[in-house]
Structure formats: structure tokens, C-alpha cells
Short mmCIF file of N, CA and C in Angstrom, two decimals:
data_model
loop_
_atom_site.label_atom_id
_atom_site.label_comp_id
_atom_site.label_asym_id
_atom_site.label_seq_id
_atom_site.Cartn_x
_atom_site.Cartn_y
_atom_site.Cartn_z
N MET A 15 1.05 -1.27 0.15
CA MET A 15 -0.31 -0.27 -0.58
C MET A 15 0.93 1.24 0.07
N ALA A 16 2.08 1.34 0.38
CA ALA A 16 2.77 2.52 0.35
C ALA A 16 3.15 2.81 -1.20
N SER A 17 3.42 1.79 -1.79
CA SER A 17 3.60 2.46 -3.38
C SER A 17 2.34 2.68 -4.16
N GLU A 18 1.54 3.12 -3.58
CA GLU A 18 0.47 3.59 -4.60
C GLU A 18 0.93 4.59 -5.39
N ALA A 19 0.43 4.56 -6.84
CA ALA A 19 0.06 5.44 -7.87
C ALA A 19 -0.39 7.20 -7.48
N PRO A 20 0.49 7.78 -7.37
CA PRO A 20 -0.04 9.25 -7.52
C PRO A 20 -1.27 9.35 -8.70
N THR A 21 -2.50 10.19 -8.14
CA THR A 21 -3.99 10.35 -8.93
C THR A 21 -2.90 11.40 -9.84
N ARG A 22 -3.65 11.79 -10.74
CA ARG A 22 -2.99 12.71 -11.76
C ARG A 22 -4.37 13.34 -12.46
N THR A 23 -4.04 14.84 -12.65
CA THR A 23 -5.01 15.09 -13.06
C THR A 23 -4.31 16.03 -14.66
N ARG A 24 -4.82 16.35 -15.19
CA ARG A 24 -4.59 16.73 -16.58
C ARG A 24 -3.47 17.99 -16.32
N ASN A 25 -3.17 18.47 -15.37
CA ASN A 25 -2.37 19.90 -15.17
C ASN A 25 -1.42 19.60 -13.67
N SER A 26 -1.61 18.18 -13.64
CA SER A 26 -0.18 17.92 -12.26
C SER A 26 1.04 17.14 -12.69
N CYS A 27 2.03 17.30 -12.29
CA CYS A 27 3.40 16.76 -12.70
C CYS A 27 3.19 15.23 -12.98
N PRO A 28 3.45 15.34 -14.01
CA PRO A 28 3.57 13.99 -14.71
C PRO A 28 4.13 12.77 -13.52
N HIS A 29 5.29 13.17 -12.92
CA HIS A 29 6.55 12.40 -12.35
C HIS A 29 5.16 11.99 -10.78
N CYS A 30 5.13 13.33 -10.01
CA CYS A 30 4.84 13.18 -8.62
C CYS A 30 2.94 12.84 -8.35
N GLY A 31 2.28 13.77 -9.20
CA GLY A 31 1.13 13.95 -9.59
C GLY A 31 0.72 15.11 -8.51
N LYS A 32 1.41 15.67 -8.25
CA LYS A 32 1.06 17.34 -7.39
C LYS A 32 1.23 18.15 -8.07
N PRO A 33 0.36 19.75 -7.91
CA PRO A 33 0.96 20.65 -8.26
C PRO A 33 2.48 21.21 -8.93
N PRO A 34 2.45 21.61 -9.55
CA PRO A 34 4.25 21.60 -10.17
C PRO A 34 4.44 23.52 -10.06
N GLY A 35 3.44 23.99 -10.30
CA GLY A 35 3.97 25.48 -10.01
C GLY A 35 3.88 25.98 -11.54
N LEU A 36 3.05 25.60 -12.53
CA LEU A 36 3.00 26.11 -13.79
C LEU A 36 2.60 27.60 -14.01
N ARG A 37 3.33 28.20 -14.23
CA ARG A 37 2.65 30.01 -14.27
C ARG A 37 2.04 29.82 -15.67
N PHE A 38 0.89 30.96 -15.79
CA PHE A 38 -0.20 31.57 -16.75
C PHE A 38 0.83 32.08 -18.16
N TRP A 39 2.02 32.81 -17.49
CA TRP A 39 2.34 32.99 -18.85
C TRP A 39 3.28 31.50 -19.63
N HIS A 40 3.04 31.15 -19.22
CA HIS A 40 4.37 29.68 -19.91
C HIS A 40 3.17 28.23 -20.60
N LEU A 41 2.13 29.42 -20.58
CA LEU A 41 1.16 28.44 -21.66
C LEU A 41 0.77 29.04 -22.85
N LEU A 42 1.60 30.62 -22.71
CA LEU A 42 1.40 31.51 -24.49
C LEU A 42 2.36 30.38 -24.95
N PRO A 43 2.75 31.11 -26.40
CA PRO A 43 2.95 30.55 -27.29
C PRO A 43 4.79 30.64 -27.22
N SER A 44 5.54 29.79 -27.56
CA SER A 44 6.77 30.45 -27.15
C SER A 44 8.02 29.31 -28.69
N GLY A 45 8.58 30.33 -29.00
CA GLY A 45 9.92 29.78 -30.07
C GLY A 45 10.65 28.64 -29.46
N ASN A 46 10.70 28.50 -28.57
CA ASN A 46 11.90 27.90 -27.97
C ASN A 46 11.36 26.52 -27.54
N SER A 47 11.83 25.66 -28.65
CA SER A 47 11.56 23.73 -28.91
C SER A 47 12.06 22.98 -27.59
N ARG A 48 12.80 23.71 -27.01
CA ARG A 48 13.87 23.11 -25.64
C ARG A 48 13.29 23.60 -24.58
N ARG A 49 12.63 24.31 -24.37
CA ARG A 49 12.16 24.59 -23.23
C ARG A 49 11.98 23.40 -21.91
N VAL A 50 11.87 23.23 -20.81
CA VAL A 50 11.58 22.02 -19.88
C VAL A 50 11.25 23.43 -18.91
N PHE A 51 10.39 22.58 -17.98
CA PHE A 51 10.67 23.79 -16.50
C PHE A 51 10.40 21.70 -15.64
N LYS A 52 10.34 22.97 -14.10
CA LYS A 52 10.78 21.82 -13.24
C LYS A 52 9.75 22.06 -12.29
N CYS A 53 9.38 21.25 -11.72
CA CYS A 53 8.32 20.66 -10.59
C CYS A 53 8.94 21.30 -9.73
N VAL A 54 7.93 22.24 -8.44
CA VAL A 54 8.71 22.91 -7.33
C VAL A 54 8.57 21.59 -6.31
N GLN A 55 7.90 20.87 -6.58
CA GLN A 55 7.31 19.53 -5.52
C GLN A 55 9.05 18.79 -5.21
N CYS A 56 8.79 17.89 -6.67
CA CYS A 56 9.68 17.03 -6.73
C CYS A 56 10.81 16.83 -7.66
N GLY A 57 10.81 18.50 -8.21
CA GLY A 57 12.05 18.28 -9.29
C GLY A 57 12.26 17.50 -10.32
N GLY A 58 11.48 16.86 -10.77
CA GLY A 58 11.04 16.58 -12.02
C GLY A 58 10.53 17.52 -12.95
N LYS A 59 11.11 17.14 -14.32
CA LYS A 59 11.29 18.24 -15.36
C LYS A 59 9.82 17.75 -16.37
N TYR A 60 9.31 18.65 -16.56
CA TYR A 60 8.17 19.21 -17.49
C TYR A 60 8.31 19.74 -18.51
N ASP A 61 7.33 19.35 -19.68
CA ASP A 61 6.77 20.23 -20.60
C ASP A 61 4.80 20.42 -20.96
N LEU A 62 4.57 21.24 -21.52
CA LEU A 62 3.39 21.27 -22.08
C LEU A 62 3.28 20.19 -23.17
N SER A 63 2.35 19.22 -23.46
CA SER A 63 2.06 18.29 -24.21
C SER A 63 2.41 19.36 -26.09
N ASP A 64 2.49 18.78 -27.18
CA ASP A 64 2.41 19.37 -28.77
C ASP A 64 1.27 19.91 -28.69
N THR A 65 0.07 18.98 -28.81
CA THR A 65 -1.45 19.85 -28.72
C THR A 65 -1.63 20.90 -27.97
N SER A 66 -1.22 20.84 -26.52
CA SER A 66 -1.50 22.08 -26.23
C SER A 66 -0.21 23.39 -26.57
N LYS A 67 0.79 22.80 -26.81
CA LYS A 67 1.33 24.46 -27.66
C LYS A 67 0.60 24.28 -29.19
N VAL A 68 0.45 23.78 -29.88
CA VAL A 68 -0.31 23.83 -31.18
C VAL A 68 -1.47 24.71 -30.91
N ALA A 69 -2.82 24.46 -29.67
CA ALA A 69 -3.92 24.73 -29.27
C ALA A 69 -3.61 26.27 -29.14
N SER A 70 -2.41 26.49 -28.43
CA SER A 70 -2.16 27.76 -27.62
C SER A 70 -1.70 29.16 -29.19
N VAL A 71 -1.30 28.58 -30.09
CA VAL A 71 -1.18 29.21 -31.33
C VAL A 71 -2.06 29.62 -31.98
N MET A 72 -3.35 28.35 -32.26
CA MET A 72 -4.47 28.47 -32.90
C MET A 72 -5.17 29.68 -31.93
N GLY A 73 -5.29 29.64 -30.63
CA GLY A 73 -5.94 30.41 -29.74
C GLY A 73 -5.76 31.95 -30.05
N GLY A 74 -4.46 32.25 -30.30
CA GLY A 74 -3.97 33.57 -30.33
C GLY A 74 -4.41 33.47 -31.76
N LEU A 75 -4.69 32.93 -32.53
CA LEU A 75 -4.52 33.77 -34.00
C LEU A 75 -6.06 34.04 -34.20
N LEU A 76 -7.20 33.10 -33.62
CA LEU A 76 -8.54 33.42 -33.73
C LEU A 76 -8.89 34.19 -32.60
N GLY A 77 -8.14 35.04 -31.24
CA GLY A 77 -7.82 35.81 -30.86
C GLY A 77 -7.50 37.04 -31.35
N ILE A 78 -6.56 37.39 -32.07
CA ILE A 78 -6.00 38.28 -33.05
C ILE A 78 -7.04 38.78 -33.81
N GLY A 79 -8.23 38.28 -34.51
CA GLY A 79 -9.44 38.64 -35.00
C GLY A 79 -10.01 40.12 -35.00
N PRO A 80 -10.47 39.45 -33.75
CA PRO A 80 -11.39 40.47 -33.21
C PRO A 80 -10.21 41.63 -32.06
N GLY A 81 -8.68 41.43 -32.44
CA GLY A 81 -7.99 42.40 -31.52
C GLY A 81 -8.02 43.30 -32.75
N ILE A 82 -7.49 43.10 -34.01
CA ILE A 82 -7.06 44.23 -34.85
C ILE A 82 -8.65 44.71 -35.12
N TYR A 83 -9.96 44.27 -35.43
CA TYR A 83 -10.85 44.69 -34.95
C TYR A 83 -10.96 45.84 -34.29
N ALA A 84 -10.75 45.39 -32.54
CA ALA A 84 -10.86 46.57 -31.86
C ALA A 84 -9.41 47.73 -31.86
N LEU A 85 -8.20 47.37 -32.74
CA LEU A 85 -7.56 48.89 -32.80
C LEU A 85 -7.98 49.03 -34.13
N GLY A 86 -8.89 48.97 -34.91
CA GLY A 86 -9.21 49.93 -35.94
C GLY A 86 -10.04 50.42 -35.16
N LYS A 87 -10.98 50.20 -34.50
CA LYS A 87 -12.42 50.80 -33.49
C LYS A 87 -11.22 51.98 -32.73
N ILE A 88 -10.68 51.89 -31.77
CA ILE A 88 -9.93 52.63 -30.72
C ILE A 88 -9.28 53.44 -32.06
N VAL A 89 -8.54 53.40 -32.54
CA VAL A 89 -7.72 54.49 -33.41
C VAL A 89 -8.32 55.35 -34.24
N ASN A 90 -9.54 54.68 -35.15
CA ASN A 90 -10.23 55.45 -35.36
C ASN A 90 -11.15 56.49 -34.86
N ARG A 91 -11.74 56.22 -33.50
CA ARG A 91 -12.29 56.84 -32.48
C ARG A 91 -11.05 58.14 -32.17
N GLY A 92 -9.99 57.86 -31.60
CA GLY A 92 -8.95 59.08 -31.66
C GLY A 92 -8.52 60.04 -32.73
N HIS A 93 -9.10 59.64 -34.00
CA HIS A 93 -8.26 60.04 -34.96
C HIS A 93 -6.75 59.93 -35.24
N GLY A 94 -6.52 58.85 -35.05
CA GLY A 94 -4.72 58.24 -35.01
C GLY A 94 -4.24 58.83 -34.66
N SER A 95 -4.47 59.47 -33.20
CA SER A 95 -3.36 60.24 -32.60
C SER A 95 -2.84 59.11 -31.65
N ALA A 96 -1.76 59.00 -31.23
CA ALA A 96 -0.40 58.28 -30.37
C ALA A 96 -0.52 56.98 -29.74
N VAL A 97 -1.53 58.54 -28.68
CA VAL A 97 -2.03 57.45 -27.46
C VAL A 97 -2.80 56.68 -27.73
N TYR A 98 -4.39 56.32 -28.35
CA TYR A 98 -5.16 55.97 -29.04
C TYR A 98 -4.75 55.02 -29.85
N THR A 99 -3.25 54.82 -30.46
CA THR A 99 -2.82 54.22 -31.61
C THR A 99 -2.34 52.81 -30.21
N VAL A 100 -1.32 53.20 -29.58
CA VAL A 100 -0.62 52.32 -28.57
C VAL A 100 -2.23 51.76 -27.54
N ALA A 101 -2.85 52.54 -27.20
CA ALA A 101 -3.85 51.62 -26.17
C ALA A 101 -4.82 50.95 -27.03
N GLY A 102 -4.80 51.36 -28.71
CA GLY A 102 -5.69 50.21 -29.35
C GLY A 102 -4.13 48.46 -29.76
N THR A 103 -3.13 48.83 -30.47
CA THR A 103 -2.66 48.01 -29.92
C THR A 103 -2.22 46.80 -28.82
N ALA A 104 -1.90 47.78 -27.43
CA ALA A 104 -2.53 46.92 -26.26
C ALA A 104 -3.73 46.13 -26.10
N ALA A 105 -4.96 46.68 -26.83
CA ALA A 105 -6.05 45.84 -27.00
C ALA A 105 -6.07 44.42 -28.02
N ALA A 106 -4.88 44.98 -28.92
CA ALA A 106 -4.98 43.76 -30.34
C ALA A 106 -4.06 42.60 -29.14
N ALA A 107 -3.47 43.05 -28.20
CA ALA A 107 -2.24 42.28 -27.97
C ALA A 107 -3.32 41.47 -26.98
N GLY A 108 -4.01 42.38 -26.19
CA GLY A 108 -4.71 41.36 -25.46
C GLY A 108 -5.83 40.41 -25.71
N CYS A 109 -6.04 40.74 -26.68
CA CYS A 109 -7.04 39.41 -27.07
C CYS A 109 -6.22 38.19 -27.57
N PHE A 110 -5.36 38.90 -28.39
CA PHE A 110 -3.93 37.57 -28.67
C PHE A 110 -4.06 36.78 -27.37
N MET A 111 -3.22 36.82 -26.55
CA MET A 111 -3.53 36.86 -24.94
C MET A 111 -4.23 35.57 -24.28
N ALA A 112 -5.29 36.29 -24.77
CA ALA A 112 -6.96 35.80 -24.18
C ALA A 112 -7.05 34.71 -24.72
N GLY A 113 -7.04 35.01 -26.56
CA GLY A 113 -7.24 33.65 -27.05
C GLY A 113 -6.65 32.18 -26.54
N SER A 114 -4.95 32.59 -26.49
CA SER A 114 -4.16 32.18 -27.22
C SER A 114 -4.28 30.95 -25.06
N LEU A 115 -4.06 32.09 -23.52
CA LEU A 115 -4.52 31.51 -22.89
C LEU A 115 -5.94 30.09 -22.48
N LEU A 116 -7.02 30.92 -23.35
CA LEU A 116 -7.94 29.72 -22.82
C LEU A 116 -7.92 28.74 -23.80
N LEU A 117 -7.51 28.71 -24.88
CA LEU A 117 -7.28 27.47 -25.45
C LEU A 117 -6.50 26.54 -25.37
N ALA A 118 -4.79 26.99 -24.58
CA ALA A 118 -4.12 26.44 -24.12
C ALA A 118 -4.36 25.80 -22.89
N TRP A 119 -5.27 26.90 -21.89
CA TRP A 119 -5.64 25.93 -20.59
C TRP A 119 -6.75 24.90 -20.86
N ILE A 120 -7.45 25.17 -21.59
CA ILE A 120 -8.83 24.08 -22.46
C ILE A 120 -8.05 23.03 -22.36
N THR A 121 -6.84 23.00 -23.25
CA THR A 121 -6.05 21.48 -23.80
C THR A 121 -4.95 21.24 -23.31
N GLU A 122 -4.96 22.18 -21.95
CA GLU A 122 -3.40 21.80 -20.98
C GLU A 122 -2.84 20.11 -20.36
N ARG A 123 -2.11 19.75 -20.94
CA ARG A 123 -1.80 18.15 -20.67
C ARG A 123 0.11 18.36 -20.37
N LEU A 124 0.39 17.58 -19.58
CA LEU A 124 1.69 18.34 -19.33
C LEU A 124 2.80 16.58 -19.43
N VAL A 125 3.91 17.07 -19.74
CA VAL A 125 4.35 15.29 -20.27
C VAL A 125 6.13 15.68 -19.59
N PRO A 126 6.23 14.51 -19.47
CA PRO A 126 7.39 14.37 -18.00
C PRO A 126 8.75 14.43 -19.28
N LYS A 127 9.83 15.26 -18.84
CA LYS A 127 10.92 15.55 -19.83
C LYS A 127 12.21 14.81 -19.24
N LYS A 128 13.36 14.57 -20.02
CA LYS A 128 14.49 14.18 -19.35
C LYS A 128 15.53 15.28 -19.11
#
């Protein structure tokens, strides 16, 4: 009974089954194909599954559509001034991040790394 398998959820450490300390910005798309995270509980190495990474990119692409629309509306409302352009750009980036985080969170799976 002492060697019971840890209960695992979709976002638990693939080694120990406990919360690994994954931060929300780790769900955003990354150009680093060799990234590895370390579990704060056991020290085991893990990363997001490929499905989660692809879903994160797709969510960002789906979110950028409304973001570009909001950018156009905000800049048009401000008659092209620099302040409204920066605000519109921030809104577009926020839409990209929201879409990316949402789809990555929905499909989140952690896989062990060496």
C-alpha cells in the first residue's frame, strides 16, 4: 500500500502527481522547442504537450481577429493620435493573449521531459 500510484489530473506533475507550479505565461506560445520546466514539489522536468502548444498558437490566431477589429475602432475613435494607437495595440495584444491562454488552458496536458 505504500507504493500507491499518485492521482494525476491533466495539469498535475507527470512525475509526482502534485501541482507543479506552472505559471500562466508558460501557456503562451514560445519559439523555444527545447524548453523544460521544473516541478516545485519533486524537481522532475516537464513541458506542455504538443497539442497544448498548437492549441495555444491557434487560440492566439483566433483572438487576433477581434483584436485587430478593436485596434481599428480605437484608432479611428482617436483620429489616429499616438495615445489611441498605443491603446489599440495593447487591446490587440490582450486579445491575442486571451485567446492563446484560453485554448492552451482548455487543452493543457503536461508531459515528462528528460
